Amino acid sequence: MVRTLVIAAGGGGDAITAAMVGRKLGEIEVAAIMSYSWDRLMLDPAPGPRNVADFVGIVELASGVYEISAESGLRSGGRPTLPALAGLLPYRFLLLDPLAGAVGLSVQISSAARLFRADEVLLVDVGGDIIAVGTEASLRTPLADSLVLAAAVRSGLPLRLLVAGVGLDGELTEGELAARLADLGATPRFTFAAKDFDSVRPLFEWHPSEANGLLAAAADGVRGKVETRQGHTTVTLTDAAPIVHEVDSAAVCANSLAAHLAETATLEAVEEVIRSYRGSSEIDFERGRLAEVAARPAPGDALPVIDRYSDRARGARIDYLTLRRVAEIAEAMDPISGQRLRTLLAEARPAQYRPPLYRTG
């Protein structure tokens, strides 16, 4: 078997699927899993990815290589994904710290591969936004994926790129995804089954990642139309949703925003590049969302609000809402109120509460 350093492209949620990919691929031995600590504001109420200094209980294994364990935590509180994963799975989890841009990340990747004697790097993305050219109108969150792709290519290590749950992030249209996959000569590698997510199923009781939650639901056999974040996007779960494709990482990088990030040496420089092409970065978006959440009054009785919204959604032929969308509707967007909402739904609406989804009828 090939010793492989597995990297989650998109942060907290993608680390869940990256671990499942590592377990599913029989030809590799997972040396370690690297990931940003970049969680939704519902879990970690601070915009952008976290760095080494934000953590307690993190261990430096070598220069620039930091391990997160089940005992690790954020100095400011919150509920990051990586320590929870470390407590559930028999893998070593390493932090991707993006403060030094693609230059710094490439050094971290190289050092980790050397320390863990990895023969190759396997980059895992969920949803498919990593294969975007960068000009697509609906592309919302290119920074994390583009940055780690640029860094992995820059490292010069043998690199493979797998994309799971194509379209589940709702960032590119079906036509854009189909054309890009064809241009890149994408190859289906395997299809997730329900049993593949059994070991991480407890995470979806509290984790708000939509694309990864939808992938797990699709693997479970759930089919139908799902409304996601802010009500602007719907995703349809089909038989194609659990399929994992392999694409040419070099070809993706050469014709994407990643090509413009290779020489960045600070996170600020990365944001400047993204803004120059997209107008703003996803960190800008999170800064704005944090201000909105802070300005909201405390939520009142959520059930009538959720019931009315679910009725309207069902009338619009929407089968499910993501639990993140339900939290938005109920204005329960901080970690404490979000958990209270889930407890309420589990007790008062058990037939509809199906983490990571909520049935509209």
Short mmCIF file of C-alpha atoms in Angstrom, two decimals:
data_model
loop_
_atom_site.label_atom_id
_atom_site.label_comp_id
_atom_site.label_asym_id
_atom_site.label_seq_id
_atom_site.Cartn_x
_atom_site.Cartn_y
_atom_site.Cartn_z
CA MET A 1 0.00 0.00 0.00
CA VAL A 2 1.02 3.59 -0.63
CA ARG A 3 1.55 5.75 2.46
CA THR A 4 -0.57 8.81 1.85
CA LEU A 5 -0.90 12.22 3.46
CA VAL A 6 -4.60 13.04 3.09
CA ILE A 7 -5.54 16.73 2.97
CA ALA A 8 -9.04 18.15 3.38
CA ALA A 9 -9.44 20.99 0.91
CA GLY A 10 -12.20 22.98 2.56
CA GLY A 11 -11.67 22.88 6.29
CA GLY A 12 -13.69 21.42 9.15
CA GLY A 13 -16.46 19.69 7.23
CA ASP A 14 -14.22 18.37 4.47
CA ALA A 15 -12.00 16.76 7.10
CA ILE A 16 -14.90 14.40 7.88
CA THR A 17 -15.12 13.21 4.29
CA ALA A 18 -11.34 13.16 3.85
CA ALA A 19 -11.14 10.67 6.69
CA MET A 20 -13.87 8.55 5.09
CA VAL A 21 -12.09 8.63 1.72
CA GLY A 22 -8.90 7.49 3.40
CA ARG A 23 -10.75 4.58 4.95
CA LYS A 24 -12.53 3.69 1.69
CA LEU A 25 -9.47 3.55 -0.56
CA GLY A 26 -7.99 0.13 -0.02
CA GLU A 27 -4.78 0.87 -1.90
CA ILE A 28 -3.54 3.54 0.51
CA GLU A 29 -2.32 3.65 4.08
CA VAL A 30 -3.32 6.94 5.69
CA ALA A 31 -0.18 8.45 7.20
CA ALA A 32 -2.03 11.48 8.62
CA ILE A 33 -4.85 13.88 7.76
CA MET A 34 -4.20 17.61 7.37
CA SER A 35 -6.94 20.21 7.48
CA TYR A 36 -7.67 23.83 8.16
CA SER A 37 -9.58 24.50 11.34
CA TRP A 38 -12.23 26.56 9.59
CA ASP A 39 -15.71 25.95 10.90
CA ARG A 40 -19.05 27.65 10.44
CA LEU A 41 -19.82 30.51 12.80
CA MET A 42 -22.36 28.24 14.51
CA LEU A 43 -19.41 26.24 15.88
CA ASP A 44 -16.58 28.73 15.96
CA PRO A 45 -17.79 32.33 16.23
CA ALA A 46 -14.75 33.91 14.60
CA PRO A 47 -14.34 34.66 10.89
CA GLY A 48 -11.81 32.80 8.79
CA PRO A 49 -9.46 29.89 9.47
CA ARG A 50 -7.75 29.42 12.83
CA ASN A 51 -3.98 29.35 13.27
CA VAL A 52 -1.64 27.60 15.67
CA ALA A 53 -1.76 30.41 18.22
CA ASP A 54 -5.55 30.05 18.52
CA PHE A 55 -5.26 26.57 20.04
CA VAL A 56 -4.47 25.06 23.40
CA GLY A 57 -3.39 21.44 23.65
CA ILE A 58 -1.77 21.41 20.23
CA VAL A 59 1.59 19.63 19.84
CA GLU A 60 4.43 20.63 17.52
CA LEU A 61 5.82 17.40 16.06
CA ALA A 62 8.36 19.10 13.81
CA SER A 63 8.95 22.61 12.53
CA GLY A 64 5.57 23.80 11.25
CA VAL A 65 3.84 20.45 11.82
CA TYR A 66 1.20 20.62 14.57
CA GLU A 67 -1.00 17.77 15.75
CA ILE A 68 -4.53 18.25 17.05
CA SER A 69 -5.84 15.67 19.51
CA ALA A 70 -9.16 15.07 21.21
CA GLU A 71 -7.88 17.25 24.08
CA SER A 72 -7.11 20.25 21.86
CA GLY A 73 -9.37 23.28 21.93
CA LEU A 74 -9.70 26.91 20.96
CA ARG A 75 -8.58 29.55 23.43
CA SER A 76 -11.71 31.56 22.65
CA GLY A 77 -14.13 28.65 22.99
CA GLY A 78 -16.31 27.29 20.23
CA ARG A 79 -16.54 23.71 19.02
CA PRO A 80 -13.97 22.96 16.31
CA THR A 81 -14.32 19.83 14.18
CA LEU A 82 -10.79 18.47 14.29
CA PRO A 83 -10.59 17.55 18.01
CA ALA A 84 -13.93 15.77 17.68
CA LEU A 85 -12.64 13.79 14.71
CA ALA A 86 -9.45 12.94 16.56
CA GLY A 87 -11.58 11.50 19.34
CA LEU A 88 -13.62 9.34 16.95
CA LEU A 89 -11.12 8.02 14.42
CA PRO A 90 -7.76 6.21 14.59
CA TYR A 91 -5.90 8.82 12.52
CA ARG A 92 -3.39 11.57 13.28
CA PHE A 93 -4.84 15.03 12.54
CA LEU A 94 -2.55 17.91 11.59
CA LEU A 95 -3.38 21.61 11.35
CA LEU A 96 -3.07 23.55 8.11
CA ASP A 97 -2.13 27.07 9.21
CA PRO A 98 -2.67 29.51 6.30
CA LEU A 99 -1.12 32.63 7.86
CA ALA A 100 1.92 32.39 5.56
CA GLY A 101 -0.07 31.83 2.37
CA ALA A 102 0.67 29.16 -0.20
CA VAL A 103 4.40 29.45 0.44
CA GLY A 104 4.00 28.61 4.12
CA LEU A 105 1.41 25.90 3.52
CA SER A 106 3.62 24.14 0.99
CA VAL A 107 6.40 23.97 3.59
CA GLN A 108 3.97 22.53 6.15
CA ILE A 109 2.79 19.89 3.68
CA SER A 110 6.34 18.93 2.72
CA SER A 111 7.43 18.73 6.36
CA ALA A 112 4.43 16.60 7.31
CA ALA A 113 4.99 14.24 4.38
CA ARG A 114 8.63 13.86 5.37
CA LEU A 115 7.84 13.31 9.06
CA PHE A 116 5.16 10.69 8.36
CA ARG A 117 7.09 9.09 5.49
CA ALA A 118 4.27 9.72 3.02
CA ASP A 119 4.82 8.73 -0.60
CA GLU A 120 2.04 10.92 -1.97
CA VAL A 121 -0.52 13.59 -1.13
CA LEU A 122 -4.25 13.01 -1.61
CA LEU A 123 -6.34 16.19 -1.70
CA VAL A 124 -10.07 15.72 -1.03
CA ASP A 125 -12.75 18.28 -1.90
CA VAL A 126 -16.47 17.99 -1.27
CA GLY A 127 -18.87 19.69 -3.65
CA GLY A 128 -16.58 20.46 -6.56
CA ASP A 129 -15.86 24.16 -6.16
CA ILE A 130 -12.15 23.31 -6.26
CA ILE A 131 -12.44 22.59 -10.00
CA ALA A 132 -13.95 26.01 -10.75
CA VAL A 133 -12.16 28.26 -13.21
CA GLY A 134 -12.88 31.22 -10.95
CA THR A 135 -15.21 33.25 -13.15
CA GLU A 136 -18.42 31.37 -12.36
CA ALA A 137 -21.16 33.73 -11.16
CA SER A 138 -22.35 31.53 -8.29
CA LEU A 139 -18.90 30.66 -6.91
CA ARG A 140 -18.84 31.80 -3.27
CA THR A 141 -15.99 30.17 -1.36
CA PRO A 142 -12.90 29.63 -3.53
CA LEU A 143 -10.22 30.75 -1.07
CA ALA A 144 -9.68 27.64 1.06
CA ASP A 145 -9.70 25.15 -1.81
CA SER A 146 -7.63 27.28 -4.17
CA LEU A 147 -5.02 28.04 -1.52
CA VAL A 148 -4.40 24.45 -0.45
CA LEU A 149 -4.35 23.26 -4.07
CA ALA A 150 -1.74 25.91 -4.90
CA ALA A 151 0.31 24.86 -1.87
CA ALA A 152 0.08 21.14 -2.61
CA VAL A 153 1.17 21.66 -6.22
CA ARG A 154 3.95 23.99 -5.08
CA SER A 155 5.29 21.30 -2.71
CA GLY A 156 6.29 19.19 -5.70
CA LEU A 157 5.07 15.99 -4.03
CA PRO A 158 3.12 13.38 -6.01
CA LEU A 159 -0.45 14.65 -5.83
CA ARG A 160 -3.88 13.19 -6.48
CA LEU A 161 -7.18 15.10 -6.31
CA LEU A 162 -10.53 13.50 -5.47
CA VAL A 163 -13.85 15.33 -5.60
CA ALA A 164 -16.77 13.87 -3.65
CA GLY A 165 -20.43 14.82 -3.86
CA VAL A 166 -20.17 16.89 -7.03
CA GLY A 167 -22.61 19.80 -6.85
CA LEU A 168 -23.57 19.35 -3.20
CA ASP A 169 -22.02 22.67 -2.18
CA GLY A 170 -24.36 24.49 -4.58
CA GLU A 171 -21.54 26.68 -5.87
CA LEU A 172 -21.49 25.75 -9.57
CA THR A 173 -24.34 24.93 -11.92
CA GLU A 174 -24.88 21.41 -13.23
CA GLY A 175 -23.76 22.58 -16.66
CA GLU A 176 -20.58 24.18 -15.35
CA LEU A 177 -19.69 21.08 -13.35
CA ALA A 178 -20.39 18.68 -16.20
CA ALA A 179 -18.30 20.73 -18.63
CA ARG A 180 -15.41 21.09 -16.21
CA LEU A 181 -15.38 17.39 -15.32
CA ALA A 182 -15.35 16.52 -19.01
CA ASP A 183 -12.56 19.00 -19.76
CA LEU A 184 -10.48 17.55 -16.93
CA GLY A 185 -11.10 13.94 -17.94
CA ALA A 186 -12.58 13.12 -14.53
CA THR A 187 -12.81 9.44 -13.65
CA PRO A 188 -15.36 7.97 -11.19
CA ARG A 189 -13.40 6.10 -8.50
CA PHE A 190 -16.04 4.76 -6.12
CA THR A 191 -19.46 5.42 -4.61
CA PHE A 192 -20.01 5.97 -0.90
CA ALA A 193 -22.48 3.67 0.86
CA ALA A 194 -24.37 4.22 4.10
CA LYS A 195 -21.99 2.08 6.16
CA ASP A 196 -19.03 4.26 5.15
CA PHE A 197 -20.23 7.08 7.42
CA ASP A 198 -21.23 4.95 10.42
CA SER A 199 -18.15 5.90 12.45
CA VAL A 200 -18.74 9.65 12.08
CA ARG A 201 -22.53 9.69 12.20
CA PRO A 202 -22.56 11.20 15.74
CA LEU A 203 -20.90 14.32 14.30
CA PHE A 204 -23.97 15.17 12.27
CA GLU A 205 -26.00 15.54 15.44
CA TRP A 206 -24.24 18.88 15.90
CA HIS A 207 -22.05 19.64 12.88
CA PRO A 208 -23.52 22.20 10.41
CA SER A 209 -21.43 21.39 7.31
CA GLU A 210 -23.95 21.25 4.50
CA ALA A 211 -22.00 19.66 1.65
CA ASN A 212 -20.54 16.92 3.85
CA GLY A 213 -23.84 16.31 5.60
CA LEU A 214 -25.61 16.07 2.25
CA LEU A 215 -22.99 13.60 1.05
CA ALA A 216 -23.60 11.40 4.09
CA ALA A 217 -27.37 11.67 3.57
CA ALA A 218 -27.02 10.75 -0.11
CA ALA A 219 -24.88 7.77 0.84
CA ASP A 220 -27.70 6.74 3.20
CA GLY A 221 -30.09 6.71 0.25
CA VAL A 222 -31.86 10.02 0.88
CA ARG A 223 -33.19 11.51 -2.35
CA GLY A 224 -34.98 14.77 -2.99
CA LYS A 225 -34.69 18.54 -3.15
CA VAL A 226 -32.89 20.30 -0.28
CA GLU A 227 -32.84 24.00 0.57
CA THR A 228 -29.48 25.16 1.92
CA ARG A 229 -27.84 28.27 3.35
CA GLN A 230 -29.80 31.54 3.42
CA GLY A 231 -32.49 30.02 1.21
CA HIS A 232 -30.69 31.10 -1.95
CA THR A 233 -29.67 27.62 -3.09
CA THR A 234 -31.32 24.25 -3.56
CA VAL A 235 -29.48 20.99 -4.12
CA THR A 236 -31.03 17.79 -5.43
CA LEU A 237 -29.84 14.51 -3.96
CA THR A 238 -29.66 11.92 -6.75
CA ASP A 239 -27.93 8.59 -7.30
CA ALA A 240 -24.92 10.54 -8.61
CA ALA A 241 -24.41 12.46 -5.36
CA PRO A 242 -22.33 9.82 -3.48
CA ILE A 243 -19.92 9.27 -6.39
CA VAL A 244 -16.27 10.28 -5.91
CA HIS A 245 -14.30 11.42 -8.98
CA GLU A 246 -10.57 11.70 -9.55
CA VAL A 247 -9.33 14.68 -11.57
CA ASP A 248 -5.94 15.90 -12.77
CA SER A 249 -4.67 18.22 -10.03
CA ALA A 250 -2.13 19.97 -12.26
CA ALA A 251 -4.77 20.70 -14.90
CA VAL A 252 -7.15 22.07 -12.28
CA CYS A 253 -4.47 24.29 -10.77
CA ALA A 254 -3.29 25.66 -14.11
CA ASN A 255 -6.74 26.92 -15.03
CA SER A 256 -8.12 28.19 -11.74
CA LEU A 257 -7.58 30.81 -9.05
CA ALA A 258 -4.98 28.50 -7.49
CA ALA A 259 -2.54 29.45 -10.26
CA HIS A 260 -2.56 33.04 -8.97
CA LEU A 261 -1.93 32.09 -5.33
CA ALA A 262 1.27 30.06 -5.62
CA GLU A 263 3.58 32.90 -4.56
CA THR A 264 1.46 34.33 -1.75
CA ALA A 265 3.28 34.52 1.59
CA THR A 266 0.53 35.91 3.84
CA LEU A 267 -3.18 35.25 4.28
CA GLU A 268 -3.78 38.93 3.56
CA ALA A 269 -2.09 38.52 0.18
CA VAL A 270 -4.31 35.53 -0.54
CA GLU A 271 -7.41 37.59 0.23
CA GLU A 272 -6.19 40.40 -2.01
CA VAL A 273 -5.82 38.01 -4.94
CA ILE A 274 -9.27 36.52 -4.38
CA ARG A 275 -10.82 39.98 -4.09
CA SER A 276 -9.14 41.08 -7.33
CA TYR A 277 -10.95 38.30 -9.19
CA ARG A 278 -14.14 37.89 -7.15
CA GLY A 279 -14.70 41.25 -5.45
CA SER A 280 -14.59 39.77 -1.95
CA SER A 281 -13.39 36.68 -0.10
CA GLU A 282 -15.34 34.21 2.02
CA ILE A 283 -13.57 35.66 5.06
CA ASP A 284 -15.11 39.02 4.17
CA PHE A 285 -18.48 37.27 3.99
CA GLU A 286 -17.99 35.71 7.42
CA ARG A 287 -17.00 39.08 8.89
CA GLY A 288 -20.27 40.50 7.61
CA ARG A 289 -22.30 37.55 8.85
CA LEU A 290 -20.73 37.79 12.30
CA ALA A 291 -21.81 41.41 12.55
CA GLU A 292 -25.34 40.49 11.47
CA VAL A 293 -25.62 37.69 14.02
CA ALA A 294 -24.32 39.92 16.81
CA ALA A 295 -26.94 42.56 16.00
CA ARG A 296 -29.92 40.17 16.12
CA PRO A 297 -32.23 39.98 19.12
CA ALA A 298 -32.44 36.74 21.05
CA PRO A 299 -34.73 34.23 19.27
CA GLY A 300 -38.21 33.73 20.62
CA ASP A 301 -40.43 30.68 20.17
CA ALA A 302 -38.82 28.98 17.19
CA LEU A 303 -41.27 26.16 16.47
CA PRO A 304 -44.11 28.21 14.94
CA VAL A 305 -41.60 30.04 12.73
CA ILE A 306 -40.03 26.78 11.56
CA ASP A 307 -43.44 25.14 11.02
CA ARG A 308 -44.68 27.99 8.83
CA TYR A 309 -41.48 28.02 6.81
CA SER A 310 -41.55 24.23 6.37
CA ASP A 311 -45.14 24.40 5.11
CA ARG A 312 -44.19 27.00 2.50
CA ALA A 313 -41.11 25.02 1.48
CA ARG A 314 -43.17 21.85 1.07
CA GLY A 315 -45.57 23.81 -1.12
CA ALA A 316 -42.58 24.78 -3.26
CA ARG A 317 -41.71 21.06 -3.62
CA ILE A 318 -38.71 21.22 -1.33
CA ASP A 319 -38.33 17.93 0.53
CA TYR A 320 -35.74 18.91 3.13
CA LEU A 321 -34.02 21.85 4.77
CA THR A 322 -30.48 21.53 6.04
CA LEU A 323 -30.27 21.96 9.80
CA ARG A 324 -28.05 24.94 9.17
CA ARG A 325 -30.89 26.49 7.17
CA VAL A 326 -33.32 25.74 9.99
CA ALA A 327 -30.96 27.46 12.42
CA GLU A 328 -30.93 30.53 10.17
CA ILE A 329 -34.72 30.57 10.08
CA ALA A 330 -34.86 30.30 13.87
CA GLU A 331 -32.04 32.85 14.30
CA ALA A 332 -30.12 30.31 16.37
CA MET A 333 -26.70 30.88 14.85
CA ASP A 334 -24.38 30.72 17.86
CA PRO A 335 -23.13 27.43 19.37
CA ILE A 336 -25.36 27.51 22.46
CA SER A 337 -28.65 28.47 20.79
CA GLY A 338 -27.91 26.11 17.91
CA GLN A 339 -27.61 23.15 20.28
CA ARG A 340 -30.77 24.18 22.12
CA LEU A 341 -32.60 24.30 18.80
CA ARG A 342 -31.48 20.78 17.88
CA THR A 343 -32.62 19.47 21.25
CA LEU A 344 -35.98 21.17 20.78
CA LEU A 345 -36.47 19.72 17.30
CA ALA A 346 -35.47 16.23 18.42
CA GLU A 347 -38.09 16.35 21.17
CA ALA A 348 -40.90 18.29 19.48
CA ARG A 349 -40.51 17.28 15.82
CA PRO A 350 -38.89 13.81 15.90
CA ALA A 351 -40.49 12.70 12.62
CA GLN A 352 -38.95 15.64 10.77
CA TYR A 353 -35.63 15.90 12.60
CA ARG A 354 -33.23 13.75 10.59
CA PRO A 355 -29.68 15.10 11.09
CA PRO A 356 -28.16 16.57 9.04
CA LEU A 357 -31.56 17.29 7.46
CA TYR A 358 -35.04 18.42 8.47
CA ARG A 359 -38.02 17.03 6.56
CA THR A 360 -40.54 19.59 5.41
CA GLY A 361 -43.42 17.13 5.68
#
